[in-house]
Coordinates of C-alpha atoms and ligand atoms in Angstrom, one line a residue:
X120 CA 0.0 0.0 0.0
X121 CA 1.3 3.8 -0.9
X122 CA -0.6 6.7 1.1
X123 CA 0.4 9.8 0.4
X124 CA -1.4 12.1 3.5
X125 CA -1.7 15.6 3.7
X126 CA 1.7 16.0 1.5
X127 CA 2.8 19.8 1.1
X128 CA 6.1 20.3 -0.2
X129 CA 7.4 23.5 -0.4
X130 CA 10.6 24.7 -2.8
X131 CA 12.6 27.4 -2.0
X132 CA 11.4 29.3 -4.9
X133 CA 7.7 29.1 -3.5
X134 CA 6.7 26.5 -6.3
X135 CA 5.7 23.1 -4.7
X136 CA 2.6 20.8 -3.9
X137 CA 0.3 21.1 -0.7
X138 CA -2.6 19.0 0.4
X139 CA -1.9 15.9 -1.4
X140 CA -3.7 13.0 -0.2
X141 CA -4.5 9.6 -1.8
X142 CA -4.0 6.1 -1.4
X143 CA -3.2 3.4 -3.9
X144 CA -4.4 -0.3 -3.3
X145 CA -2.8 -3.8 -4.6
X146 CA -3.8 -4.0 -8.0
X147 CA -5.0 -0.4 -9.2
X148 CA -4.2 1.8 -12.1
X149 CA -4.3 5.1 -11.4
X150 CA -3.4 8.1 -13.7
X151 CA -2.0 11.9 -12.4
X152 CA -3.0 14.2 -14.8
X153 CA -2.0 17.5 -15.0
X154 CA -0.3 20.4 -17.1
X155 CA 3.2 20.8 -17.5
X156 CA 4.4 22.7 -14.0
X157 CA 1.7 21.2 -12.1
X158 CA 3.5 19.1 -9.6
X159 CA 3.3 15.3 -10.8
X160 CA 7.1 14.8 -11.0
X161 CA 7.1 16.7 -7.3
X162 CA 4.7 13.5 -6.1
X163 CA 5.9 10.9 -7.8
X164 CA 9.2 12.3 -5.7
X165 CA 7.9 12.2 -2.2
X166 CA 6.7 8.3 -3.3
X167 CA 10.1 7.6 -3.7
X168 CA 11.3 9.6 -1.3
X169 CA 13.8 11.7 -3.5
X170 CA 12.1 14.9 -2.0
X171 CA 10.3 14.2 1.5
X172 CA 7.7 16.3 2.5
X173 CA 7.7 20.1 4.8
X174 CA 4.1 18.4 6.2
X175 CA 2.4 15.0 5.8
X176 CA 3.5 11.9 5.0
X177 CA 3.9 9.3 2.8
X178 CA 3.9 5.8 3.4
X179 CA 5.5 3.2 1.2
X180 CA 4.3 -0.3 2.6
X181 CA 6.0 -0.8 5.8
X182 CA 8.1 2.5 5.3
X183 CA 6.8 6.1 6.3
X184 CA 8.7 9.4 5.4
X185 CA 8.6 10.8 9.2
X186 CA 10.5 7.7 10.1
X187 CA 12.5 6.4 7.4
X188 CA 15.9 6.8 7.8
X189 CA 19.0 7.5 5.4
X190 CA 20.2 3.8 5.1
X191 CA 16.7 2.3 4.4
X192 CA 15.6 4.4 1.5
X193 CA 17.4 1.7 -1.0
X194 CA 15.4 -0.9 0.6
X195 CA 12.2 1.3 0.4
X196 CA 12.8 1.5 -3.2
X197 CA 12.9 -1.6 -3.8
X198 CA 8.9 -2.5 -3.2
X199 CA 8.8 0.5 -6.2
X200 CA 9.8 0.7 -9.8
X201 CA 10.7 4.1 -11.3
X202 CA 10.5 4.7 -15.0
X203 CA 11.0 8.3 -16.5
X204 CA 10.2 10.3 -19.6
X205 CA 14.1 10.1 -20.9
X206 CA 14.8 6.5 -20.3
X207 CA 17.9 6.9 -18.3
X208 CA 19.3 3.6 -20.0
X209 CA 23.5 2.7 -19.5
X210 CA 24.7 3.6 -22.5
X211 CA 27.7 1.8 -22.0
X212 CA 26.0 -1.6 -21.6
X213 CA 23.7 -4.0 -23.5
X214 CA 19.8 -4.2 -22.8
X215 CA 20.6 -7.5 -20.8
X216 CA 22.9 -5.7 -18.5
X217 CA 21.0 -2.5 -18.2
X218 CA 17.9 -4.6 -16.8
X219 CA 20.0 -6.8 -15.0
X220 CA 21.8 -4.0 -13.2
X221 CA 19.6 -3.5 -10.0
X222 CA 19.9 -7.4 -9.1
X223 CA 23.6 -7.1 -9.6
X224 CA 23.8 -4.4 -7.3
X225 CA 22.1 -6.2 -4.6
X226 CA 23.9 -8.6 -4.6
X227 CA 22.1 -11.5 -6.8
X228 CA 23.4 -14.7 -8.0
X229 CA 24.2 -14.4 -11.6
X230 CA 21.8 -17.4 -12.0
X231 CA 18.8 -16.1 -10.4
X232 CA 19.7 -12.3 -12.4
X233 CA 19.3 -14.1 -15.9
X234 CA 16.2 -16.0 -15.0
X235 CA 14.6 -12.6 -13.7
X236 CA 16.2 -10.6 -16.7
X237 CA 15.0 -13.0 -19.5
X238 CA 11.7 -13.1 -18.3
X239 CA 11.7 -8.6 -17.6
X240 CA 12.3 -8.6 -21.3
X241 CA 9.6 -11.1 -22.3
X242 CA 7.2 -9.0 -20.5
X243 CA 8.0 -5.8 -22.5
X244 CA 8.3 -7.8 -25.6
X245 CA 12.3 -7.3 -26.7
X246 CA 13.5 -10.8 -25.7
X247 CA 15.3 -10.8 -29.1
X248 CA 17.4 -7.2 -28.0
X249 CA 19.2 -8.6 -24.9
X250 CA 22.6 -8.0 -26.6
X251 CA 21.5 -4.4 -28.1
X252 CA 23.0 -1.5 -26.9
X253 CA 20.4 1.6 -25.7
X254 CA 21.4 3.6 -28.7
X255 CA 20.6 0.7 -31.6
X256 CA 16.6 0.7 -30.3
X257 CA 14.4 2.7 -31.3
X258 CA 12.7 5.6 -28.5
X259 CA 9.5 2.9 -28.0
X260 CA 12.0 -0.1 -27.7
X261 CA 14.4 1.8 -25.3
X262 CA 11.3 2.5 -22.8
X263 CA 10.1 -0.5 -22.8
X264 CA 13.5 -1.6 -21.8
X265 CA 13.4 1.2 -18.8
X266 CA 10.1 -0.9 -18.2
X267 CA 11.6 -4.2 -18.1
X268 CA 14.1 -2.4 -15.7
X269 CA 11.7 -1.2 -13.4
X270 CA 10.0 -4.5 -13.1
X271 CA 12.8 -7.4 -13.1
X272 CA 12.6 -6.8 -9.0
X273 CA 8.8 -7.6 -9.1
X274 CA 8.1 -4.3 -7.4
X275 CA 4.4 -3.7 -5.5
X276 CA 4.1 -0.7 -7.5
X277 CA 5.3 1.0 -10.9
X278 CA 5.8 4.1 -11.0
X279 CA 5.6 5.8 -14.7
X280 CA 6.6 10.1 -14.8
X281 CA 5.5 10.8 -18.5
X282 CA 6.3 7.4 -19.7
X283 CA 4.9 8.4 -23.2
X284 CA 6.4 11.7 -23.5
X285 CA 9.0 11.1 -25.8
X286 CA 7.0 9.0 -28.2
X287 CA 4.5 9.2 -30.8
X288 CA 0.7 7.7 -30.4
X289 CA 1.2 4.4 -32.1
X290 CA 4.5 3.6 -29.9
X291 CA 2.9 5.3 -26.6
X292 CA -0.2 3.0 -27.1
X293 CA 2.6 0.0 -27.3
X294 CA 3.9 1.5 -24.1
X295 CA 0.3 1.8 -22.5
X296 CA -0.7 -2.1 -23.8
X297 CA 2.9 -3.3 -21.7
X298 CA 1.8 -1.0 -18.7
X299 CA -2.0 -2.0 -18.5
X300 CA -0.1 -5.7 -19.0
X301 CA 2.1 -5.3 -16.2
X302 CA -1.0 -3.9 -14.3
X303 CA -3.3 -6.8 -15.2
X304 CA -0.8 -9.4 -13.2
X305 CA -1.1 -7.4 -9.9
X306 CA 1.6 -4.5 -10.2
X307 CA -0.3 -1.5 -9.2
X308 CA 0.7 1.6 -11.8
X309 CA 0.9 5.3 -11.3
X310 CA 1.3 7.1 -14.5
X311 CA 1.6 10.8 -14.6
X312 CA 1.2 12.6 -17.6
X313 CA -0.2 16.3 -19.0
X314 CA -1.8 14.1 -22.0
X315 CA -5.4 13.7 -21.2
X316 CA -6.9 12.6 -24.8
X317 CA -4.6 9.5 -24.0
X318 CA -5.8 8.9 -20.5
X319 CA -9.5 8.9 -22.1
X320 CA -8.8 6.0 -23.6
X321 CA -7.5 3.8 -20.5
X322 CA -9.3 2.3 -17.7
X323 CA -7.8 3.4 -14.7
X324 CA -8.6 5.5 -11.9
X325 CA -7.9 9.5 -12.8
X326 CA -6.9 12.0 -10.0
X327 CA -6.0 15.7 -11.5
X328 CA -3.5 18.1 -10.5
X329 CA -3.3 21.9 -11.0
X330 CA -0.9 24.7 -9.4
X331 CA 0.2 22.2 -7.0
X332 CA -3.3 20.7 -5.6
X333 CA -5.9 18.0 -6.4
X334 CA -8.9 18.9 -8.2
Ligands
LIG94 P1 5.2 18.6 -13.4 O1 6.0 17.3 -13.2 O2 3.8 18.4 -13.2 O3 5.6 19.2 -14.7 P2 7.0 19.4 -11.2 O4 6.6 18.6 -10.0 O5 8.2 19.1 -11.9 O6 5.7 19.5 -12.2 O7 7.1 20.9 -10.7 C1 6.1 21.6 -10.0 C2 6.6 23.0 -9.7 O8 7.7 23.0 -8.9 C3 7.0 23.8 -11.0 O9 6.6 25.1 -10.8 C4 8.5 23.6 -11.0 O10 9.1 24.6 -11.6 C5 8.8 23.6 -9.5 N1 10.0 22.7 -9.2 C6 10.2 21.4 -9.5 N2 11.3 21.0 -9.0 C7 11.9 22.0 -8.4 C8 13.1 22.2 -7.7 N3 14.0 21.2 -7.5 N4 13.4 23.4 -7.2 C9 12.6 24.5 -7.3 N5 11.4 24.4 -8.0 C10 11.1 23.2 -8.5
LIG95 MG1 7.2 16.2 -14.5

């Protein structure tokens, strides 16, 4: 379970969030809407607990922002997956080691970390890319590798900033079909994006944003 409470987070330049509550069950898909400016990267933050809130809390399955401490944010992190708008794929290393890199840093057998990565990259599709690098794929093929990176630690919940920002319709509908695929087998999703024609089309819960607040 995430539950964000109350969450008001305050930048130095006066810009920020406040009053940001909502909970997100096993299971759902639920979509932040909101213009460019209007404070879904600042959320998605406090989830992950890059930016922790000036007031309320956030709670991350057993993990709560007022508590958490330094050393256990990596562990926190791990119930979540992160993907962005810009991929942030290792250009230096093939797909397979790109996905693969989150088990290697905790520690995994290299058995167990090619099980986990074969089957990150079935899900997204892009079995057949393993020994790609970043830059040979295409922008729709490199997210979905981001996606196969976010998920190859079987996280309780996805979290997607503007997953489909970068790309065109056809290749953000691929996107959406891998996400509402991800979703179907249990991972909750939170998607933020400013496009609302494409959350139209989706099932999913829809919570809006503007100038820092819920609507
Ligand atoms: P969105 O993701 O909806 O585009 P953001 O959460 O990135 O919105 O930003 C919300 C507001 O906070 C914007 O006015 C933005 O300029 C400001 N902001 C975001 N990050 C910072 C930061 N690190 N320092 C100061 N202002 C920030
Ligand atoms: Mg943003």
């Amino acid at each position: 379970m995430v539950e964000l409470q109350n969450v008001r987070v305050k930048y130095p330049t006066g810009d920020g969030v406040e009053k940001i509550s909502f909970t997100i069950a096993s299971g759902d898909f639920l979509f932040l809407v909101g213009p460019s400016g209007a404070g879904k990267s600042t959320v998605l933050k406090t989830i992950y607990m890059d930016v922790l809130p000036d007031e309320g809390h956030v709670q991350v399955e057993e993990y709560n922002s007022l508590f958490i401490r330094k050393k256990d944010v990596p562990f926190m992190r791990r119930k979540l997956g992160v993907v962005f708008q810009d991929f942030k794929l290792f250009n230096d290393r093939d797909v397979f080691r790109n996905v693969a890199f989150a088990l290697e840093v905790i520690g995994r057998k290299n058995k167990e970390i090619k099980r986990r990565v074969l089957r990150a990259l079935a899900d997204v599709g892009l079995s057949h890319k393993a020994r790609k690098l970043p830059r040979e794929l295409s922008g729709g093929e490199q997210q979905r590798i981001a996606i196969a990176r976010a998920i190859v630690n079987e996280p309780y919940i996805l979290l997607a900033d503007e997953p489909t920002g970068n790309l065109d319709p056809l290749t953000s509908a691929g996107i959406m079909a891998v996400l509402e695929r991800i979703n179907a087998r249990g991972t909750s999703v939170l998607m933020a994006t400013h496009n609302y024609d494409l959350v139209k089309k989706y099932h999913g819960r829809v919570i809006r944003i503007e100038n820092g607040k819920l609507l």
